[in-house]
Coordinates of C-alpha atoms and ligand atoms in Angstrom, one line a residue:
X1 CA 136.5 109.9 104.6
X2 CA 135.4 110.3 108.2
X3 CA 134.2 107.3 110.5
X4 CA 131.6 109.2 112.1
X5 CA 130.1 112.4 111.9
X6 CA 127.6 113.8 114.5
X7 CA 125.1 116.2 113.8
X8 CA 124.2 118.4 117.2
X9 CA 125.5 119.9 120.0
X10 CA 123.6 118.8 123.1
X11 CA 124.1 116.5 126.0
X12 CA 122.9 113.3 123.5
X13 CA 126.0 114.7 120.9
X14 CA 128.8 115.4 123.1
X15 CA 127.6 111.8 125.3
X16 CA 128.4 110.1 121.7
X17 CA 131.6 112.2 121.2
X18 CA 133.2 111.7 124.2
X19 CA 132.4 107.6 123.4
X20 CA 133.1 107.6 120.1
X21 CA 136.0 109.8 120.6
X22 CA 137.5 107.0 123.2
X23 CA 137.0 104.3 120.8
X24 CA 139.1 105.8 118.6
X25 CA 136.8 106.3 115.6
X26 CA 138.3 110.6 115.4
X27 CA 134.9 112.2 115.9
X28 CA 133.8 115.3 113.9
X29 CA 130.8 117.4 115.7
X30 CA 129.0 119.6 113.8
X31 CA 127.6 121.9 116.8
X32 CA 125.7 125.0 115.0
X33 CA 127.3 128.3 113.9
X34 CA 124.8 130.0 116.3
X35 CA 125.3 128.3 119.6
X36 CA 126.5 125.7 121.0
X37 CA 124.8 123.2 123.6
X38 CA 121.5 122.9 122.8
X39 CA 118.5 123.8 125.3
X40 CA 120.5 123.8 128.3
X41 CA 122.4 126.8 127.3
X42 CA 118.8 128.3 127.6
X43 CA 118.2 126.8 131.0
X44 CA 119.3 127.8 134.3
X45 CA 120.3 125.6 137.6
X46 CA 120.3 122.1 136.3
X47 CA 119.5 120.1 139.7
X48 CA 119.2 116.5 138.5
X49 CA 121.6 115.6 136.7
X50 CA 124.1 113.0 138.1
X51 CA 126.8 114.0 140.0
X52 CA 126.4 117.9 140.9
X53 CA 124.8 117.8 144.2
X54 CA 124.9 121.4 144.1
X55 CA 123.4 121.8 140.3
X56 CA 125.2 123.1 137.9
X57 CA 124.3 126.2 135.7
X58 CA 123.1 124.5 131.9
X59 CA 126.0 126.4 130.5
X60 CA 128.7 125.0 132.4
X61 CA 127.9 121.5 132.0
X62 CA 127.3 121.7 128.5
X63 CA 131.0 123.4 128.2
X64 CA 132.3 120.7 130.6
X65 CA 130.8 118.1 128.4
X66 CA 132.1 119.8 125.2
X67 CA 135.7 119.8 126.7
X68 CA 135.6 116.3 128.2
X69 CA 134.6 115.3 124.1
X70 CA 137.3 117.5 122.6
X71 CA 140.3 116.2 125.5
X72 CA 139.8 112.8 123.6
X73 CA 140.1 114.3 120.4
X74 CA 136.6 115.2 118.9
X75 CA 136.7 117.7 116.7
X76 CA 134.0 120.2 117.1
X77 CA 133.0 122.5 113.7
X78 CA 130.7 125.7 114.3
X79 CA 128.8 125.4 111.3
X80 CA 125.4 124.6 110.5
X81 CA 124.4 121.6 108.1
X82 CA 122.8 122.2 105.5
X83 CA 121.9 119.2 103.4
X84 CA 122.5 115.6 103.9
X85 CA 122.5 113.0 101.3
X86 CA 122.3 109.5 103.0
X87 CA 122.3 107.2 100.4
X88 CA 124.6 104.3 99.6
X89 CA 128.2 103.6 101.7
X90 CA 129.3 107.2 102.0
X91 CA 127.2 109.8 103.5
X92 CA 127.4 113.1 102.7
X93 CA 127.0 116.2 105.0
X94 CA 127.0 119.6 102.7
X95 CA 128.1 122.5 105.8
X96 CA 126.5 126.7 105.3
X97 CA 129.8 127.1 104.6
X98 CA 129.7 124.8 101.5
X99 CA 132.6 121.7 103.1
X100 CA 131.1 118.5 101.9
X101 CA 132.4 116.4 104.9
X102 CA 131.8 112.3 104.0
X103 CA 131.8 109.5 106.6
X104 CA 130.3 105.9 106.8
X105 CA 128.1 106.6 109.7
X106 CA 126.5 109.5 110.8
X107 CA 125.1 110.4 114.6
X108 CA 122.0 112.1 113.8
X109 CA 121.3 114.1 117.5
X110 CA 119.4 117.5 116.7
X111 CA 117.5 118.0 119.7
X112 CA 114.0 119.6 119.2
X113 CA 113.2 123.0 118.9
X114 CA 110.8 125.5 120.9
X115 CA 106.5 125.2 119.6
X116 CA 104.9 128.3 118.6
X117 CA 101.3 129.4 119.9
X118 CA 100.9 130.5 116.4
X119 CA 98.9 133.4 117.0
X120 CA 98.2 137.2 116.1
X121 CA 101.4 139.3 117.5
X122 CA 103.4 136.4 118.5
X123 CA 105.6 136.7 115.5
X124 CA 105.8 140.4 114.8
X125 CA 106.6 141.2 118.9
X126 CA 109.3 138.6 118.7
X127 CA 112.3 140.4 120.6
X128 CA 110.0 143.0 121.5
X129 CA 108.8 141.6 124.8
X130 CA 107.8 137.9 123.4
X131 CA 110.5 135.6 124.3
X132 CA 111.1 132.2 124.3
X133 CA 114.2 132.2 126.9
X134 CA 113.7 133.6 129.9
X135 CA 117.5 133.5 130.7
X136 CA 118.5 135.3 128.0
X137 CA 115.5 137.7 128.2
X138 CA 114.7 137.9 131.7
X139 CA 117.0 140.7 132.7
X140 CA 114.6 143.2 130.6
X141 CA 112.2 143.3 132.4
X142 CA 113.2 144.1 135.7
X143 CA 109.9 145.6 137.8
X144 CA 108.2 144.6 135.4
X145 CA 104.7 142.5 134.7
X146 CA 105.2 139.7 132.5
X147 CA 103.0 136.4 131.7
X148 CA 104.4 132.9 130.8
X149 CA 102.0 130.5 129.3
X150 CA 102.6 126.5 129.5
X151 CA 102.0 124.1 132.4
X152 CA 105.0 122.1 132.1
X153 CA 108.1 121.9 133.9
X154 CA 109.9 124.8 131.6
X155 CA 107.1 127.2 132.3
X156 CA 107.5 126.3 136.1
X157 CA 110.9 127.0 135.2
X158 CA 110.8 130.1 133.5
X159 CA 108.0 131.3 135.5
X160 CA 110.3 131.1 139.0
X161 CA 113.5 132.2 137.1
X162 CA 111.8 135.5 136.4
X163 CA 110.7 136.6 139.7
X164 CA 114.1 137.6 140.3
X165 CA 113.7 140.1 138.1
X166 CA 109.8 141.1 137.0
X167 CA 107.5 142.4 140.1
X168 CA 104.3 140.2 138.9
X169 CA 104.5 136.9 136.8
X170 CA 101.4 135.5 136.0
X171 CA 101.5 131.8 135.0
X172 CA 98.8 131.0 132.3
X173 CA 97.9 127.2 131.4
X174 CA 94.7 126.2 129.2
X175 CA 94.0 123.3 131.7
X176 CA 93.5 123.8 135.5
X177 CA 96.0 120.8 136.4
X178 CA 99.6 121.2 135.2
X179 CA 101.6 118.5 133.9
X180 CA 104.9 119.9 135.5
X181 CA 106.4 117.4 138.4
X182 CA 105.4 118.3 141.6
X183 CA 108.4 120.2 143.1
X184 CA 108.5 122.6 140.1
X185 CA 104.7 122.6 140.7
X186 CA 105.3 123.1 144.4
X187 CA 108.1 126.2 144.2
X188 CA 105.9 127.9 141.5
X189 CA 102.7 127.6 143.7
X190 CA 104.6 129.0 147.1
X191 CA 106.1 132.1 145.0
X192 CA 104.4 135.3 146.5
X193 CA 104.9 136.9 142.8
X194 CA 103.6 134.7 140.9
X195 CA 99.7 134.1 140.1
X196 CA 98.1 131.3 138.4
X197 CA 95.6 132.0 135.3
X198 CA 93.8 128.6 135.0
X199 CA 91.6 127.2 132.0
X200 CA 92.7 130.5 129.7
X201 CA 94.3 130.4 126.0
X202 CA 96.6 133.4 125.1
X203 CA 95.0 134.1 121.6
X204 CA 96.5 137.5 120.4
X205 CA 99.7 139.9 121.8
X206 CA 98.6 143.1 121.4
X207 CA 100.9 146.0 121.3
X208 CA 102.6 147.6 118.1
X209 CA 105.8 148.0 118.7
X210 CA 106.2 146.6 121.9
X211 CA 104.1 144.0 123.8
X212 CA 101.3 145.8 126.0
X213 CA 99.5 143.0 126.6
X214 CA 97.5 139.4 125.9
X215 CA 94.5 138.7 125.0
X216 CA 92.9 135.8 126.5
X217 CA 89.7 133.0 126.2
X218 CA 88.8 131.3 128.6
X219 CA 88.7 127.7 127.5
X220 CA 85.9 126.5 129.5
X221 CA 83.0 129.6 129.2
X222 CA 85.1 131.3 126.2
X223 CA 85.0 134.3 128.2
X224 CA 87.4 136.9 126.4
X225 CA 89.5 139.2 128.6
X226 CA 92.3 142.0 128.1
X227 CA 95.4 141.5 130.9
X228 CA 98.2 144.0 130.1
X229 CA 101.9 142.7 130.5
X230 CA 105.3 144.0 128.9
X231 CA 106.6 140.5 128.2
X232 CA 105.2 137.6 127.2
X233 CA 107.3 134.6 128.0
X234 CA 106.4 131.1 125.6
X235 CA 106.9 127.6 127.5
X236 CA 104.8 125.3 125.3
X237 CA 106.8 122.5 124.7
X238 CA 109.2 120.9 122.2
X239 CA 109.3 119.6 118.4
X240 CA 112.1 117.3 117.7
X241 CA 113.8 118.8 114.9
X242 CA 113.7 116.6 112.1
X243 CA 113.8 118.9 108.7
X244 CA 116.9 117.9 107.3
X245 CA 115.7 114.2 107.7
X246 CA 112.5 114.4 105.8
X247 CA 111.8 111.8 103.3
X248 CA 115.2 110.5 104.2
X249 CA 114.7 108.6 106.9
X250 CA 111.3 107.3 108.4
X251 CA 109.4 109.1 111.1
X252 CA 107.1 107.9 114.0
X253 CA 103.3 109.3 114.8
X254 CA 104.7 111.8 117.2
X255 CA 107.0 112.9 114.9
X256 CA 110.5 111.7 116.3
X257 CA 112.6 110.0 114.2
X258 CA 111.9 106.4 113.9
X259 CA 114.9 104.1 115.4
X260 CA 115.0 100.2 116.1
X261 CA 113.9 99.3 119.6
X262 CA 116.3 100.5 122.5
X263 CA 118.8 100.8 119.1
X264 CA 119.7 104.1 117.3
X265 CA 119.4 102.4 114.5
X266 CA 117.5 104.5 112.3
X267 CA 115.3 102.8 109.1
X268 CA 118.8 103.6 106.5
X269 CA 121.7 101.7 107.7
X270 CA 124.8 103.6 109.0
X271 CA 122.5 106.5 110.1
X272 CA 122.0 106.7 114.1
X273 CA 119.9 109.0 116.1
X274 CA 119.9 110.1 119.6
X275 CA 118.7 111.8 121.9
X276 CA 115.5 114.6 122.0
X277 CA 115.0 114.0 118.3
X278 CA 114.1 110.6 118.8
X279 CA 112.3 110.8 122.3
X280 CA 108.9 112.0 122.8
X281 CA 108.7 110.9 126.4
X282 CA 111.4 111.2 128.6
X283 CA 113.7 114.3 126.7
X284 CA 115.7 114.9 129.9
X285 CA 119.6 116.2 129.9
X286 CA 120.8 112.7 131.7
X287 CA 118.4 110.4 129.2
X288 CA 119.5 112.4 126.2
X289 CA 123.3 111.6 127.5
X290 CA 122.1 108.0 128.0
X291 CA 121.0 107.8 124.4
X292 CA 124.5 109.6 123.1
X293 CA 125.9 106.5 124.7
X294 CA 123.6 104.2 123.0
X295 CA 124.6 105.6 119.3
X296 CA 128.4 105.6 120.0
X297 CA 128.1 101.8 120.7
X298 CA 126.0 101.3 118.0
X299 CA 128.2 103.1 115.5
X300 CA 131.5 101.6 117.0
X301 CA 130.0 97.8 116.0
X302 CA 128.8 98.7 112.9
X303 CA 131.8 100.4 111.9
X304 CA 133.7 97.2 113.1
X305 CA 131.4 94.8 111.3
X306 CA 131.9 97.2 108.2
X307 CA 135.7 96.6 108.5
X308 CA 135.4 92.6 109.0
X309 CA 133.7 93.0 105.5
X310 CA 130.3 91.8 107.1
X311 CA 128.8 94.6 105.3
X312 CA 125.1 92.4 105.4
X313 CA 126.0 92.3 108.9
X314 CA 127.0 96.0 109.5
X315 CA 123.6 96.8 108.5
X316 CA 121.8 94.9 111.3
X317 CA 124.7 96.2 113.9
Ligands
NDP1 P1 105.8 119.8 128.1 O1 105.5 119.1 126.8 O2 106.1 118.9 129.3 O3 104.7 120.8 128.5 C1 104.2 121.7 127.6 C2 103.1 122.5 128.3 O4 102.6 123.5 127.4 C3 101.9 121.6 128.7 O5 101.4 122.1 129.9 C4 100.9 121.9 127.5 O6 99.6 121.9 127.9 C5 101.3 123.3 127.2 N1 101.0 123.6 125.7 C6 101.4 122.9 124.7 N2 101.0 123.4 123.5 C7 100.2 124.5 123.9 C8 99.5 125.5 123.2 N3 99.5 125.5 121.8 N4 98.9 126.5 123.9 C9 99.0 126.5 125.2 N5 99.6 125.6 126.0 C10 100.2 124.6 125.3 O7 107.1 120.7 127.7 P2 108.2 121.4 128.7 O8 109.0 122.2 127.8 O9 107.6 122.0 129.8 O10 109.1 120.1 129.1 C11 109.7 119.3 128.2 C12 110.5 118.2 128.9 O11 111.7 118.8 129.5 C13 109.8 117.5 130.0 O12 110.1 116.1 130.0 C14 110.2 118.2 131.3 O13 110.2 117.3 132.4 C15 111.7 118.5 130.9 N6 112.1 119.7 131.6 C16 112.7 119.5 132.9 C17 113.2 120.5 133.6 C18 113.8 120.2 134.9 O14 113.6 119.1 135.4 N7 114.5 121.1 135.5 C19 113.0 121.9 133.2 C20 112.4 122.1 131.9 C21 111.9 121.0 131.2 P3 98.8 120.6 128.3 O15 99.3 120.2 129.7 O16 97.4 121.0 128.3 O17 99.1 119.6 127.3

Protein backbone atom coordinates (compact mmCIF):
# COMPACT_ATOMS: atom_id res chain seq x y z
CA UNK A 1 0.00 0.00 0.00
CA UNK A 2 0.99 3.51 -0.94
CA UNK A 3 1.35 6.52 1.51
CA UNK A 4 -0.02 8.90 -0.72
CA UNK A 5 -1.49 9.06 -3.95
CA UNK A 6 -2.20 12.34 -5.85
CA UNK A 7 -4.75 12.74 -8.26
CA UNK A 8 -3.78 15.69 -11.01
CA UNK A 9 -1.24 17.10 -12.84
CA UNK A 10 -1.09 20.81 -12.39
CA UNK A 11 0.99 23.29 -10.47
CA UNK A 12 -1.28 22.41 -7.00
CA UNK A 13 -0.14 18.41 -7.86
CA UNK A 14 3.37 18.61 -8.75
CA UNK A 15 3.71 21.59 -5.59
CA UNK A 16 2.46 18.46 -3.27
CA UNK A 17 4.80 15.96 -5.03
CA UNK A 18 7.82 17.70 -4.92
CA UNK A 19 6.86 18.15 -0.87
CA UNK A 20 5.60 15.06 -0.30
CA UNK A 21 8.23 13.52 -2.39
CA UNK A 22 11.01 15.36 0.10
CA UNK A 23 9.40 14.01 3.08
CA UNK A 24 9.91 10.81 2.10
CA UNK A 25 6.31 9.53 1.91
CA UNK A 26 7.33 7.87 -2.22
CA UNK A 27 4.70 9.79 -4.07
CA UNK A 28 2.62 8.29 -6.87
CA UNK A 29 0.98 11.10 -9.37
CA UNK A 30 -1.62 10.06 -11.38
CA UNK A 31 -1.28 12.97 -14.19
CA UNK A 32 -3.90 11.96 -17.06
CA UNK A 33 -3.32 9.70 -20.09
CA UNK A 34 -4.14 12.73 -22.30
CA UNK A 35 -1.88 15.49 -21.12
CA UNK A 36 -0.02 16.43 -18.64
CA UNK A 37 0.04 19.88 -16.75
CA UNK A 38 -3.19 21.09 -16.53
CA UNK A 39 -4.41 24.59 -17.88
CA UNK A 40 -1.11 25.95 -18.25
CA UNK A 41 -0.10 23.63 -20.92
CA UNK A 42 -3.04 25.61 -22.69
CA UNK A 43 -1.65 29.03 -21.81
CA UNK A 44 1.02 30.94 -23.23
CA UNK A 45 3.68 33.49 -21.47
CA UNK A 46 3.12 32.99 -17.82
CA UNK A 47 4.38 36.59 -16.40
CA UNK A 48 3.59 36.33 -12.75
CA UNK A 49 4.67 33.60 -11.44
CA UNK A 50 7.63 33.85 -8.94
CA UNK A 51 10.90 33.86 -9.99
CA UNK A 52 10.86 34.14 -14.06
CA UNK A 53 11.37 37.74 -14.52
CA UNK A 54 11.22 37.08 -18.03
CA UNK A 55 7.95 34.70 -17.96
CA UNK A 56 8.11 31.52 -18.73
CA UNK A 57 6.06 29.63 -21.59
CA UNK A 58 3.04 27.47 -19.39
CA UNK A 59 4.62 24.38 -20.88
CA UNK A 60 7.96 24.76 -19.56
CA UNK A 61 7.26 25.39 -16.11
CA UNK A 62 4.82 22.88 -15.83
CA UNK A 63 7.69 20.32 -17.19
CA UNK A 64 10.17 22.07 -14.90
CA UNK A 65 7.86 21.41 -12.07
CA UNK A 66 7.12 17.86 -13.12
CA UNK A 67 10.97 17.07 -13.13
CA UNK A 68 11.81 18.92 -9.98
CA UNK A 69 8.78 16.31 -8.43
CA UNK A 70 10.18 13.29 -10.22
CA UNK A 71 14.30 14.25 -9.15
CA UNK A 72 12.97 13.46 -5.52
CA UNK A 73 11.44 10.39 -6.49
CA UNK A 74 7.66 10.88 -7.40
CA UNK A 75 6.42 8.62 -9.56
CA UNK A 76 4.35 9.98 -12.21
CA UNK A 77 1.62 7.34 -14.02
CA UNK A 78 -0.11 8.65 -17.37
CA UNK A 79 -3.34 7.23 -16.80
CA UNK A 80 -6.62 8.50 -16.00
CA UNK A 81 -8.64 7.51 -12.74
CA UNK A 82 -11.43 6.11 -13.07
CA UNK A 83 -13.20 5.35 -9.86
CA UNK A 84 -12.32 6.09 -6.32
CA UNK A 85 -13.68 4.32 -3.34
CA UNK A 86 -12.77 6.40 -0.23
CA UNK A 87 -14.13 4.64 2.51
CA UNK A 88 -12.53 3.21 5.63
CA UNK A 89 -8.29 3.13 6.20
CA UNK A 90 -7.35 2.13 2.67
CA UNK A 91 -8.35 4.11 -0.30
CA UNK A 92 -8.76 2.81 -3.34
CA UNK A 93 -8.00 4.41 -6.83
CA UNK A 94 -9.35 1.95 -9.81
CA UNK A 95 -6.81 3.44 -13.12
CA UNK A 96 -8.54 3.30 -17.24
CA UNK A 97 -6.19 0.89 -17.35
CA UNK A 98 -7.92 -1.30 -14.62
CA UNK A 99 -4.45 -1.02 -11.59
CA UNK A 100 -6.28 -0.73 -8.33
CA UNK A 101 -3.51 1.41 -6.64
CA UNK A 102 -4.33 1.67 -2.54
CA UNK A 103 -2.80 4.23 -0.19
CA UNK A 104 -3.91 5.79 3.28
CA UNK A 105 -4.16 9.29 2.00
CA UNK A 106 -5.00 10.62 -1.16
CA UNK A 107 -4.16 14.28 -2.69
CA UNK A 108 -7.26 15.05 -4.43
CA UNK A 109 -5.90 18.16 -6.97
CA UNK A 110 -8.05 18.04 -10.36
CA UNK A 111 -8.06 21.37 -11.39
CA UNK A 112 -11.26 22.65 -13.13
CA UNK A 113 -12.24 22.25 -16.43
CA UNK A 114 -13.30 24.84 -19.37
CA UNK A 115 -17.56 26.09 -19.12
CA UNK A 116 -19.61 25.61 -22.19
CA UNK A 117 -21.93 28.44 -23.61
CA UNK A 118 -24.22 25.60 -24.22
CA UNK A 119 -25.66 26.75 -27.30
CA UNK A 120 -26.86 25.78 -30.98
CA UNK A 121 -23.47 24.89 -33.03
CA UNK A 122 -21.14 25.02 -30.20
CA UNK A 123 -20.94 21.39 -29.91
CA UNK A 124 -21.28 20.10 -33.51
CA UNK A 125 -18.42 22.84 -34.84
CA UNK A 126 -16.15 21.73 -32.11
CA UNK A 127 -12.62 21.38 -33.95
CA UNK A 128 -14.22 22.98 -36.82
CA UNK A 129 -13.36 26.55 -35.95
CA UNK A 130 -14.87 26.45 -32.16
CA UNK A 131 -12.08 26.14 -29.89
CA UNK A 132 -11.36 26.40 -26.46
CA UNK A 133 -7.37 26.83 -26.74
CA UNK A 134 -6.25 29.39 -28.62
CA UNK A 135 -2.60 28.04 -28.41
CA UNK A 136 -3.26 24.95 -29.69
CA UNK A 137 -5.77 26.29 -32.27
CA UNK A 138 -4.58 29.63 -33.01
CA UNK A 139 -2.20 28.75 -35.81
CA UNK A 140 -5.40 27.95 -38.11
CA UNK A 141 -6.48 30.66 -38.61
CA UNK A 142 -3.86 32.77 -39.85
CA UNK A 143 -5.53 36.05 -41.87
CA UNK A 144 -8.26 35.18 -40.65
CA UNK A 145 -11.53 36.76 -38.67
CA UNK A 146 -12.19 35.21 -35.48
CA UNK A 147 -14.38 36.22 -32.27
CA UNK A 148 -13.58 35.30 -28.56
CA UNK A 149 -16.33 35.67 -26.12
CA UNK A 150 -15.54 36.17 -22.18
CA UNK A 151 -14.45 39.29 -20.31
CA UNK A 152 -11.96 37.70 -18.09
CA UNK A 153 -8.36 37.61 -17.98
CA UNK A 154 -8.20 34.25 -20.37
CA UNK A 155 -10.27 36.00 -23.06
CA UNK A 156 -7.83 39.05 -22.74
CA UNK A 157 -5.45 36.36 -23.03
CA UNK A 158 -6.60 34.46 -25.83
CA UNK A 159 -7.90 37.48 -27.57
CA UNK A 160 -4.09 39.10 -27.73
CA UNK A 161 -2.46 35.66 -28.30
CA UNK A 162 -4.40 35.45 -31.58
CA UNK A 163 -3.60 38.65 -33.23
CA UNK A 164 -0.40 37.13 -34.06
CA UNK A 165 -2.00 35.11 -36.21
CA UNK A 166 -5.94 36.22 -37.26
CA UNK A 167 -6.26 39.74 -39.19
CA UNK A 168 -9.50 40.80 -37.00
CA UNK A 169 -10.33 39.56 -33.45
CA UNK A 170 -13.34 40.70 -32.15
CA UNK A 171 -13.67 40.51 -28.36
CA UNK A 172 -17.38 39.77 -27.27
CA UNK A 173 -18.56 40.15 -23.43
CA UNK A 174 -22.39 40.22 -22.30
CA UNK A 175 -21.51 43.16 -19.88
CA UNK A 176 -19.93 46.46 -21.01
CA UNK A 177 -17.22 46.38 -18.01
CA UNK A 178 -14.78 43.38 -18.05
CA UNK A 179 -13.77 41.68 -15.04
CA UNK A 180 -10.15 40.97 -16.47
CA UNK A 181 -7.22 42.91 -14.35
CA UNK A 182 -6.35 45.95 -15.81
CA UNK A 183 -3.11 45.37 -17.68
CA UNK A 184 -4.69 42.42 -19.63
CA UNK A 185 -7.60 44.99 -19.95
CA UNK A 186 -5.11 47.63 -20.95
CA UNK A 187 -3.02 45.40 -23.81
CA UNK A 188 -6.31 44.13 -25.22
CA UNK A 189 -7.81 47.71 -25.49
CA UNK A 190 -4.38 49.26 -27.27
CA UNK A 191 -4.40 46.27 -29.83
CA UNK A 192 -5.16 47.88 -33.41
CA UNK A 193 -6.73 44.24 -34.31
CA UNK A 194 -8.77 43.74 -31.91
CA UNK A 195 -12.53 45.25 -31.49
CA UNK A 196 -14.67 45.13 -28.55
CA UNK A 197 -18.48 43.88 -28.91
CA UNK A 198 -20.01 45.10 -25.62
CA UNK A 199 -23.47 44.03 -23.90
CA UNK A 200 -23.93 41.04 -26.71
CA UNK A 201 -24.55 37.15 -25.97
CA UNK A 202 -23.23 34.64 -28.63
CA UNK A 203 -26.49 32.50 -28.94
CA UNK A 204 -25.97 30.22 -31.99
CA UNK A 205 -22.62 29.20 -34.43
CA UNK A 206 -23.80 28.96 -37.53
CA UNK A 207 -22.06 27.17 -40.29
CA UNK A 208 -22.37 23.36 -41.21
CA UNK A 209 -19.38 22.05 -41.58
CA UNK A 210 -17.35 24.72 -40.59
CA UNK A 211 -17.90 27.85 -38.51
CA UNK A 212 -19.21 30.89 -40.72
CA UNK A 213 -20.27 32.79 -38.22
CA UNK A 214 -22.17 33.89 -34.70
CA UNK A 215 -25.19 34.82 -34.00
CA UNK A 216 -25.70 37.42 -31.48
CA UNK A 217 -28.40 39.41 -28.91
CA UNK A 218 -27.81 42.11 -27.62
CA UNK A 219 -28.38 41.86 -23.89
CA UNK A 220 -29.58 45.17 -23.21
CA UNK A 221 -32.26 46.02 -26.34
CA UNK A 222 -32.23 42.13 -27.49
CA UNK A 223 -31.28 43.36 -30.73
CA UNK A 224 -30.38 40.13 -32.86
CA UNK A 225 -27.44 40.47 -35.35
CA UNK A 226 -25.48 38.09 -37.93
CA UNK A 227 -21.35 38.75 -37.62
CA UNK A 228 -19.51 36.24 -39.79
CA UNK A 229 -16.09 34.77 -38.31
CA UNK A 230 -14.18 31.45 -39.25
CA UNK A 231 -13.32 30.69 -35.59
CA UNK A 232 -14.96 31.08 -32.65
CA UNK A 233 -12.64 31.11 -29.68
CA UNK A 234 -14.66 30.15 -25.92
CA UNK A 235 -13.06 31.98 -22.67
CA UNK A 236 -15.98 31.69 -20.18
CA UNK A 237 -14.51 30.56 -17.20
CA UNK A 238 -13.75 27.48 -15.11
CA UNK A 239 -15.68 24.51 -13.26
CA UNK A 240 -13.66 22.76 -10.75
CA UNK A 241 -13.74 19.34 -11.66
CA UNK A 242 -15.29 17.35 -9.11
CA UNK A 243 -17.17 14.18 -10.84
CA UNK A 244 -15.29 11.50 -9.46
CA UNK A 245 -15.95 13.08 -5.93
CA UNK A 246 -19.70 13.19 -5.98
CA UNK A 247 -21.50 11.89 -3.17
CA UNK A 248 -18.11 11.08 -1.74
CA UNK A 249 -16.95 13.87 -0.30
CA UNK A 250 -19.00 17.09 0.54
CA UNK A 251 -19.20 20.10 -1.78
CA UNK A 252 -19.53 23.88 -1.14
CA UNK A 253 -22.31 26.39 -2.90
CA UNK A 254 -19.97 27.29 -5.71
CA UNK A 255 -19.28 23.95 -6.31
CA UNK A 256 -15.50 23.40 -5.08
CA UNK A 257 -14.84 20.79 -3.01
CA UNK A 258 -15.47 21.49 0.60
CA UNK A 259 -12.11 21.56 2.82
CA UNK A 260 -11.52 22.72 6.54
CA UNK A 261 -10.54 26.32 6.88
CA UNK A 262 -6.95 27.15 5.35
CA UNK A 263 -6.70 23.03 5.73
CA UNK A 264 -7.05 20.50 2.83
CA UNK A 265 -8.75 18.58 4.94
CA UNK A 266 -11.66 17.46 3.06
CA UNK A 267 -15.12 16.28 5.08
CA UNK A 268 -13.60 12.16 4.86
CA UNK A 269 -10.42 11.85 6.71
CA UNK A 270 -7.22 10.93 4.86
CA UNK A 271 -8.66 12.63 1.72
CA UNK A 272 -6.92 16.17 0.90
CA UNK A 273 -7.66 18.61 -1.83
CA UNK A 274 -5.86 21.34 -3.46
CA UNK A 275 -5.67 23.55 -5.56
CA UNK A 276 -8.34 24.94 -8.54
CA UNK A 277 -10.72 22.26 -7.39
CA UNK A 278 -11.16 23.66 -4.21
CA UNK A 279 -10.79 27.56 -5.04
CA UNK A 280 -13.38 29.60 -6.44
CA UNK A 281 -11.54 32.85 -5.97
CA UNK A 282 -8.14 33.22 -6.46
CA UNK A 283 -7.29 29.86 -9.04
CA UNK A 284 -3.94 31.38 -10.01
CA UNK A 285 -0.70 28.97 -11.04
CA UNK A 286 1.35 30.39 -7.82
CA UNK A 287 -1.90 29.96 -5.35
CA UNK A 288 -2.66 26.58 -6.72
CA UNK A 289 1.25 25.72 -5.96
CA UNK A 290 0.62 27.42 -2.56
CA UNK A 291 -2.26 25.10 -1.84
CA UNK A 292 -0.04 21.80 -3.26
CA UNK A 293 2.14 22.88 -0.38
CA UNK A 294 -0.66 23.07 2.09
CA UNK A 295 -1.88 19.30 1.28
CA UNK A 296 1.74 17.79 1.47
CA UNK A 297 1.97 19.17 5.00
CA UNK A 298 -1.32 18.12 5.87
CA UNK A 299 -0.80 14.55 4.57
CA UNK A 300 2.81 14.32 6.02
CA UNK A 301 1.06 14.86 9.84
CA UNK A 302 -1.59 12.77 9.39
CA UNK A 303 0.35 10.11 8.01
CA UNK A 304 2.67 10.57 11.10
CA UNK A 305 -0.10 10.72 13.56
CA UNK A 306 -1.47 7.46 11.75
CA UNK A 307 1.89 5.76 12.55
CA UNK A 308 2.08 7.03 16.30
CA UNK A 309 -1.25 4.93 16.41
CA UNK A 310 -3.18 8.33 17.09
CA UNK A 311 -5.58 7.21 14.58
CA UNK A 312 -8.52 9.62 16.49
CA UNK A 313 -5.85 12.06 16.13
CA UNK A 314 -4.89 11.44 12.46
CA UNK A 315 -8.29 12.28 11.59
CA UNK A 316 -8.21 15.86 12.89
CA UNK A 317 -4.39 16.29 11.41
P1 LIG B 1 -13.36 34.37 -15.12
O1 LIG B 1 -14.35 33.62 -14.31
O2 LIG B 1 -12.44 35.34 -14.46
O3 LIG B 1 -14.12 35.17 -16.27
C1 LIG B 1 -15.07 34.54 -17.06
C2 LIG B 1 -15.66 35.58 -18.01
O4 LIG B 1 -16.56 34.91 -18.89
C3 LIG B 1 -16.44 36.67 -17.30
O5 LIG B 1 -16.21 37.89 -17.95
C4 LIG B 1 -17.87 36.21 -17.46
O6 LIG B 1 -18.79 37.27 -17.59
C5 LIG B 1 -17.84 35.48 -18.79
N1 LIG B 1 -18.86 34.43 -18.83
C6 LIG B 1 -19.08 33.42 -17.92
N2 LIG B 1 -20.06 32.62 -18.34
C7 LIG B 1 -20.50 33.13 -19.51
C8 LIG B 1 -21.52 32.75 -20.43
N3 LIG B 1 -22.26 31.66 -20.23
N4 LIG B 1 -21.69 33.52 -21.52
C9 LIG B 1 -20.92 34.60 -21.75
N5 LIG B 1 -19.93 35.01 -20.93
C10 LIG B 1 -19.74 34.28 -19.82
O7 LIG B 1 -12.54 33.24 -15.91
P2 LIG B 1 -11.12 33.30 -16.64
O8 LIG B 1 -10.98 31.99 -17.27
O9 LIG B 1 -11.00 34.50 -17.48
O10 LIG B 1 -10.09 33.43 -15.45
C11 LIG B 1 -10.09 32.44 -14.41
C12 LIG B 1 -8.95 32.76 -13.43
O11 LIG B 1 -7.68 32.55 -14.05
C13 LIG B 1 -8.97 34.19 -12.95
O12 LIG B 1 -8.59 34.22 -11.59
C14 LIG B 1 -7.92 34.86 -13.79
O13 LIG B 1 -7.33 35.97 -13.14
C15 LIG B 1 -6.91 33.72 -13.99
N6 LIG B 1 -6.16 33.92 -15.23
C16 LIG B 1 -5.01 34.64 -15.17
C17 LIG B 1 -4.26 34.87 -16.28
C18 LIG B 1 -3.01 35.67 -16.14
O14 LIG B 1 -2.83 36.34 -15.15
N7 LIG B 1 -2.11 35.64 -17.11
C19 LIG B 1 -4.64 34.34 -17.60
C20 LIG B 1 -5.90 33.63 -17.59
C21 LIG B 1 -6.62 33.44 -16.44
P3 LIG B 1 -19.20 38.24 -16.37
O15 LIG B 1 -18.03 39.15 -16.19
O16 LIG B 1 -20.42 38.88 -16.90
O17 LIG B 1 -19.45 37.32 -15.20
Amino acid sequence: MRQVIIIGSGPAGFTAAIYAARANLNPVLVASSVEVGGELMKTTEVENFPGFPEGIQGPDLMAKMQEQAERFGTEVLYDDVTELDLDGDVKKVTLGSGTVLEAASIIYATGSAYRTLGIPGEERLSGHGVSWCATCDGFFFRDRTIAVVGGGDSAMEEATFLTKFASKVYVIHRKDTLRASKIMQERAFANDKIEFIWNSAVEEVLGEDATTGVRLRNTVDGTVTDLPVDGLFIAIGNDPRTHLVHGKLDLTPEGTIWVDGRSSRTSVPGVFAAGDVIDPTYRQAVTAAGSGTVAALDVEHFLAALSDGTAAEAALA
